[in-house]
Amino acid sequence: MRISFCCTNTKAEPWLQGFRQALPGAVVEEWLPGAPPADHAIVWSPPQQFLDEQPGLKGIFNIGAGVDALMKLKLPAGARVVRIDDGGMAVQMAEFVSHAVIRHFRELDAYQADVAQAKWSFRRPHQRKDFPVGIMGLGVLGERVAQAIGHFDFPLLGWSRSPKSIAGMQCFAGAGQFDEFLLRTRILVCLLPLTPDTQGIMDRENLAKLQRGGYVINVARGAHLVDEDLIALLDNGHLAGAALDVFRTEPLPVEHPFWKHPKITVTPHTSARTLREESITQIAGKILAMERGEPVAGVVDPQRGY
Ligand code: NDP
Ligand code: OXD
């Protein structure tokens, strides 16, 4: 079995070593143009040329959860795209989003600013009933985040494509229930995959439906958000702030207004990192299962795009 590794912006050697150890019978090579065609591919944002040269691929294993970059390409007929299914990312996302929610709710940035001036200050505690947290996307990551936020007793709402029932959460589904979900939400967390249906979903019209003093946490993809619409709603006071981990262009260009906006906290796409060891174990297991003709988790539905 031949496995080709083609991951943009990723140091290949440690991955190759890991896969060679996990799959001793396989030839695992980093892809170079013109390399022999492989049975399976391990990818992150590969060039179209890579896929064009690999017509016989059975599995295309993405070393992240989001497959949006891959789904824009022309894929070999018959290849199944498989995403990372948690692989240690869900708990990272849960801690990151919990931190962002609590930092906003407890006004920790304002305390930090006071402390920087040696100012001993108190703020009146907020009521958590006034800070309903709404999570868009209740998949592998969204559900784990919901479980974590649930521990802090905020009212919890969730929105997904198909109807769900999650303990402690008021669940909404589909386009028909989206407005109701937004109108009841104050802290909005985006954990949707980026697809034609979700591109630009956080635009002025939708963000304006959040409760006054709303807060936006985007940990999914930059293109879910319309940047100038967020800034307009922050500047007119409808929204109180935003924690943004993902951007339309990454790295975020130095001249982008998000860097310096007083109500925006920027992090460099780091809310849930791909963990190499966990991912190698997971992907190697799935390759072997696929070779045995067994079902594997995390296969992307090409119609839905996630
Ligand atoms: P999943 O595929 O497990 O979950 C996606 C969820 O979104 C599902 O609940 C799905 O609904 C819902 N959804 C999809 N389309 C729609 C729609 N049109 N309307 C309403 N709901 C919709 O994905 P993960 O939880 O694993 O990951 C989510 C995203 O997080 C990834 O696609 C990636 O972009 C991003 N990510 C970001 C990272 C970072 O470091 N910032 C790290 C890892 C991932 P249903 O359940 O009904 O199918
Ligand atoms: C992912 C990511 O999709 O890191 O896994 O963004």
Coordinates of C-alpha atoms and ligand atoms in Angstrom, one line a residue:
M1 CA 0.0 0.0 0.0
R2 CA 1.3 3.5 -0.9
I3 CA 0.5 6.6 1.1
S4 CA 1.2 10.1 -0.1
F5 CA 1.6 13.0 2.3
C6 CA 0.8 16.4 1.0
C7 CA 0.2 19.0 3.8
T8 CA 0.8 22.7 3.1
N9 CA 2.6 24.6 5.9
T10 CA 3.4 21.4 7.8
K11 CA 6.8 19.9 8.5
A12 CA 6.5 16.5 6.9
E13 CA 9.3 14.5 8.5
P14 CA 7.7 13.8 12.0
W15 CA 4.4 12.8 10.3
L16 CA 6.2 10.5 7.9
Q17 CA 8.0 8.8 10.7
G18 CA 4.8 8.4 12.7
F19 CA 2.9 6.9 9.8
R20 CA 5.7 4.6 8.9
Q21 CA 5.7 3.3 12.5
A22 CA 1.9 3.0 12.7
L23 CA 1.7 1.3 9.2
P24 CA 4.8 -0.8 8.9
G25 CA 3.6 -2.6 5.7
A26 CA 3.0 0.7 3.8
V27 CA 5.3 3.0 1.7
V28 CA 4.7 6.5 3.1
E29 CA 6.3 9.3 1.1
E30 CA 6.0 13.1 0.9
W31 CA 4.4 14.0 -2.4
L32 CA 6.6 15.5 -5.1
P33 CA 5.1 16.3 -8.6
G34 CA 5.3 13.2 -10.7
A35 CA 5.5 10.8 -7.8
P36 CA 3.9 7.3 -8.3
P37 CA 0.1 7.3 -7.6
A38 CA -0.9 6.3 -4.1
D39 CA -3.8 4.3 -2.5
H40 CA -4.4 6.9 0.2
A41 CA -3.5 10.5 0.8
I42 CA -2.9 12.5 3.9
V43 CA -3.5 16.1 3.2
W44 CA -4.0 19.7 4.4
S45 CA -4.9 22.2 1.7
P46 CA -3.2 20.3 -1.1
P47 CA -2.7 21.8 -4.6
Q48 CA -5.1 20.7 -7.4
Q49 CA -2.1 19.1 -9.2
F50 CA -1.6 16.7 -6.3
L51 CA -5.2 15.4 -6.7
D52 CA -5.0 15.4 -10.5
E53 CA -2.0 13.1 -10.3
Q54 CA -3.7 10.7 -7.9
P55 CA -6.7 9.3 -9.8
G56 CA -6.8 6.0 -7.9
L57 CA -7.0 7.3 -4.4
K58 CA -9.4 5.4 -2.1
G59 CA -9.1 7.6 1.0
I60 CA -8.2 11.3 1.3
F61 CA -7.4 11.9 5.0
N62 CA -7.5 15.6 6.1
I63 CA -5.3 16.3 9.1
G64 CA -7.9 18.8 10.4
A65 CA -11.6 18.8 11.2
G66 CA -12.6 21.4 8.6
V67 CA -12.5 20.2 4.9
D68 CA -13.6 23.5 3.3
A69 CA -10.2 24.0 1.5
L70 CA -10.3 20.5 0.1
M71 CA -14.0 20.5 -1.0
K72 CA -13.2 23.5 -3.3
L73 CA -11.0 21.2 -5.4
K74 CA -11.8 18.6 -8.0
L75 CA -11.5 15.3 -6.2
P76 CA -10.7 12.0 -7.8
A77 CA -13.9 10.0 -8.5
G78 CA -14.3 7.2 -6.0
A79 CA -12.1 8.8 -3.3
R80 CA -13.7 9.2 0.1
V81 CA -12.7 12.3 2.1
V82 CA -12.2 11.7 5.8
R83 CA -11.8 14.4 8.4
I84 CA -10.2 14.3 11.9
D85 CA -12.9 13.3 14.3
D86 CA -12.0 15.1 17.6
G87 CA -8.5 13.7 17.9
G88 CA -8.0 15.8 21.0
M89 CA -9.4 19.0 19.4
A90 CA -12.8 18.9 21.2
V91 CA -11.4 19.4 24.7
Q92 CA -9.1 22.2 23.4
M93 CA -12.1 23.9 21.8
A94 CA -14.1 23.5 25.0
E95 CA -11.4 25.2 27.1
F96 CA -10.9 28.0 24.6
V97 CA -14.6 28.9 24.2
S98 CA -15.2 28.6 28.0
H99 CA -12.3 30.9 28.6
A100 CA -13.7 33.5 26.0
V101 CA -17.2 33.3 27.5
I102 CA -16.0 33.7 31.1
R103 CA -13.5 36.5 30.2
H104 CA -16.3 38.5 28.7
F105 CA -18.9 37.7 31.4
R106 CA -16.6 38.4 34.3
E107 CA -15.1 41.5 32.5
L108 CA -11.6 40.2 33.0
D109 CA -10.2 42.5 30.3
A110 CA -11.5 45.6 32.2
Y111 CA -10.0 44.3 35.5
Q112 CA -6.7 43.7 33.7
A113 CA -6.7 47.3 32.4
D114 CA -7.4 48.6 35.9
V115 CA -4.7 46.4 37.5
A116 CA -2.2 47.7 34.9
Q117 CA -2.8 51.1 36.5
A118 CA -2.5 49.7 40.1
K119 CA -6.3 50.4 40.4
W120 CA -8.2 48.2 42.9
S121 CA -11.7 48.2 41.3
F122 CA -15.0 46.3 41.7
R123 CA -17.7 45.9 39.1
R124 CA -21.3 44.9 39.8
P125 CA -21.6 41.1 39.0
H126 CA -23.7 40.3 35.9
Q127 CA -26.6 37.9 36.1
R128 CA -25.8 34.8 34.1
K129 CA -29.5 34.5 33.1
D130 CA -28.9 37.7 31.0
F131 CA -26.1 36.0 29.1
P132 CA -27.6 33.1 27.1
V133 CA -24.9 31.4 25.1
G134 CA -25.9 30.1 21.6
I135 CA -23.7 27.6 19.8
M136 CA -24.1 27.4 16.0
G137 CA -22.9 23.9 15.0
L138 CA -23.6 21.0 17.3
G139 CA -21.1 18.4 15.8
V140 CA -18.1 16.9 17.3
L141 CA -16.7 20.2 18.6
G142 CA -20.0 22.1 19.3
E143 CA -21.4 19.4 21.5
R144 CA -18.2 19.2 23.6
V145 CA -18.2 22.9 23.9
A146 CA -21.9 22.8 25.0
Q147 CA -21.0 20.3 27.7
A148 CA -18.3 22.5 29.1
I149 CA -20.3 25.7 29.0
G150 CA -23.2 23.9 30.7
H151 CA -21.1 23.6 33.8
F152 CA -21.3 27.3 34.3
D153 CA -25.1 27.5 34.3
F154 CA -25.5 30.0 31.5
P155 CA -28.7 29.5 29.5
L156 CA -27.6 27.3 26.6
L157 CA -29.0 27.3 23.1
G158 CA -27.8 25.4 20.0
W159 CA -28.5 25.4 16.3
S160 CA -27.8 22.7 13.8
R161 CA -29.0 21.5 10.4
S162 CA -30.8 18.5 11.7
P163 CA -32.9 18.5 14.9
K164 CA -31.1 17.4 18.1
S165 CA -31.9 16.8 21.7
I166 CA -29.1 17.7 24.1
A167 CA -29.6 17.7 27.9
G168 CA -29.6 21.3 29.3
M169 CA -29.8 22.9 25.9
Q170 CA -32.6 24.5 24.0
C171 CA -32.1 23.1 20.5
F172 CA -33.0 24.8 17.2
A173 CA -32.6 23.4 13.7
G174 CA -32.7 24.5 10.1
A175 CA -33.3 27.9 8.4
G176 CA -36.8 28.1 9.8
Q177 CA -35.6 28.3 13.4
F178 CA -32.5 30.3 12.9
D179 CA -34.0 33.7 13.7
E180 CA -35.5 32.5 17.0
F181 CA -32.1 31.0 18.0
L182 CA -30.4 34.4 17.2
L183 CA -33.0 36.5 19.0
R184 CA -32.6 34.5 22.2
T185 CA -28.8 34.5 22.1
R186 CA -26.4 37.0 23.6
I187 CA -23.1 35.2 23.3
L188 CA -22.8 33.6 19.9
V189 CA -20.3 30.8 19.3
C190 CA -19.6 29.8 15.7
L191 CA -18.7 26.1 15.2
L192 CA -20.1 25.5 11.8
P193 CA -18.3 24.0 8.9
L194 CA -17.7 26.4 6.1
T195 CA -20.0 25.5 3.2
P196 CA -22.0 27.4 0.6
D197 CA -24.9 27.5 3.1
T198 CA -22.8 28.9 6.0
Q199 CA -20.5 31.3 4.2
G200 CA -21.1 34.9 5.4
I201 CA -23.7 33.7 7.9
M202 CA -22.6 36.2 10.5
D203 CA -23.5 39.3 8.5
R204 CA -25.1 42.5 9.6
E205 CA -28.7 41.2 9.2
N206 CA -28.1 38.1 11.4
L207 CA -25.7 39.7 13.9
A208 CA -28.2 42.5 14.5
K209 CA -30.7 39.9 15.7
L210 CA -28.5 39.0 18.7
Q211 CA -29.6 40.5 22.0
R212 CA -28.2 44.0 22.6
G213 CA -24.7 43.8 24.1
G214 CA -24.1 40.7 22.1
Y215 CA -20.7 39.0 21.9
V216 CA -19.3 37.0 19.0
I217 CA -16.9 34.1 19.3
N218 CA -15.7 32.8 15.9
V219 CA -13.6 29.7 16.2
A220 CA -14.7 28.0 12.9
R221 CA -13.7 29.8 9.7
G222 CA -13.0 33.5 8.9
A223 CA -15.4 33.4 5.9
H224 CA -18.4 32.8 8.2
L225 CA -18.1 36.4 9.3
V226 CA -18.6 39.6 7.3
D227 CA -15.7 41.6 8.8
E228 CA -17.1 45.1 8.1
D229 CA -20.6 44.2 9.4
L230 CA -19.1 43.1 12.7
I231 CA -17.1 46.3 13.0
A232 CA -20.3 48.4 12.2
L233 CA -22.3 46.7 14.9
L234 CA -19.4 47.0 17.5
D235 CA -19.1 50.7 16.6
N236 CA -22.8 51.4 16.9
G237 CA -22.9 49.7 20.3
H238 CA -25.2 46.8 19.4
L239 CA -22.5 44.3 20.0
A240 CA -20.2 44.5 23.0
G241 CA -17.2 42.6 21.6
A242 CA -15.8 39.7 19.8
A243 CA -13.2 37.0 20.2
L244 CA -11.9 35.9 16.8
D245 CA -9.6 33.0 16.2
V246 CA -10.1 32.6 12.4
F247 CA -9.9 35.1 9.6
R248 CA -10.7 35.4 5.9
T249 CA -6.9 35.8 5.2
E250 CA -4.5 34.0 7.5
P251 CA -2.1 35.2 8.9
L252 CA -4.4 38.2 9.5
P253 CA -2.8 41.1 7.5
V254 CA -1.0 43.7 9.7
E255 CA -3.2 46.5 8.4
H256 CA -6.5 44.7 9.2
P257 CA -8.7 46.8 11.6
F258 CA -9.4 43.7 13.8
W259 CA -5.8 43.9 15.3
K260 CA -6.4 47.3 16.9
H261 CA -10.1 47.4 17.5
P262 CA -10.7 47.9 21.3
K263 CA -13.6 45.5 21.4
I264 CA -11.9 42.6 19.5
T265 CA -9.6 40.0 20.8
V266 CA -7.5 38.2 18.2
T267 CA -5.9 34.8 18.5
P268 CA -3.9 33.2 15.6
H269 CA -6.1 30.2 14.6
T270 CA -5.1 28.3 17.7
S271 CA -8.3 27.4 19.5
A272 CA -8.0 23.7 18.7
R273 CA -4.7 22.5 17.2
T274 CA -4.3 19.3 15.3
L275 CA -2.4 16.9 17.7
R276 CA 0.1 14.9 15.7
E277 CA 0.3 11.7 17.7
E278 CA -3.5 11.4 18.1
S279 CA -4.1 12.2 14.5
I280 CA -1.6 9.7 13.2
T281 CA -3.2 7.0 15.4
Q282 CA -6.7 7.9 14.2
I283 CA -5.8 8.1 10.5
A284 CA -3.7 4.9 10.5
G285 CA -6.6 3.1 12.2
K286 CA -9.0 4.4 9.6
I287 CA -6.7 3.5 6.6
L288 CA -6.5 -0.1 8.0
A289 CA -10.3 -0.2 8.5
M290 CA -10.9 1.1 5.0
E291 CA -8.5 -1.5 3.5
R292 CA -10.5 -4.2 5.4
G293 CA -13.7 -2.9 3.9
E294 CA -15.0 -1.7 7.3
P295 CA -16.9 1.6 7.9
V296 CA -14.9 4.5 9.2
A297 CA -16.0 7.6 11.1
G298 CA -15.7 11.1 9.8
V299 CA -16.4 10.5 6.1
V300 CA -17.4 13.7 4.5
D301 CA -20.7 13.8 2.6
P302 CA -19.9 15.5 -0.7
Q303 CA -23.4 16.9 -1.0
R304 CA -23.4 18.6 2.4
G305 CA -19.8 19.6 2.1
Y306 CA -18.9 18.5 5.7
Ligands
NDP1 P1 -19.0 18.6 12.5 O1 -19.1 18.3 11.1 O2 -18.9 17.5 13.5 O3 -20.2 19.5 13.0 C1 -20.8 20.5 12.2 C2 -22.1 21.0 12.8 O4 -22.6 22.1 12.1 C3 -23.2 19.9 12.8 O5 -24.0 20.0 14.0 C4 -24.1 20.3 11.6 O6 -25.4 20.0 11.7 C5 -23.9 21.8 11.7 N1 -24.2 22.5 10.4 C6 -23.6 22.3 9.2 N2 -24.2 23.0 8.2 C7 -25.2 23.6 8.8 C8 -26.2 24.5 8.3 N3 -26.3 24.9 7.0 N4 -27.1 25.0 9.2 C9 -27.1 24.6 10.5 N5 -26.1 23.8 11.0 C10 -25.2 23.3 10.2 O7 -17.8 19.6 12.6 P2 -16.8 19.8 13.9 O8 -17.6 20.1 15.1 O9 -15.8 18.7 14.0 O10 -16.0 21.1 13.4 C11 -16.7 22.3 13.1 C12 -15.7 23.3 12.4 O11 -14.8 23.8 13.3 C13 -14.8 22.7 11.3 O12 -15.5 22.5 10.1 C14 -13.7 23.7 11.2 O13 -14.0 24.6 10.2 C15 -13.7 24.4 12.6 N6 -12.5 24.1 13.3 C16 -11.7 25.2 13.8 C17 -10.5 24.9 14.5 C18 -9.7 26.1 15.0 O14 -8.6 25.8 15.5 N7 -10.2 27.3 14.9 C19 -10.1 23.6 14.8 C20 -11.0 22.5 14.3 C21 -12.1 22.8 13.6 P3 -25.9 18.5 11.7 O15 -25.5 17.9 13.1 O16 -27.4 18.5 11.6 O17 -25.2 17.8 10.6
OXD2 C1 -9.2 22.3 11.6 C2 -8.5 23.5 12.0 O1 -10.1 22.4 10.8 O2 -7.4 23.4 12.6 O3 -8.9 21.3 12.1 O4 -8.9 24.6 11.7

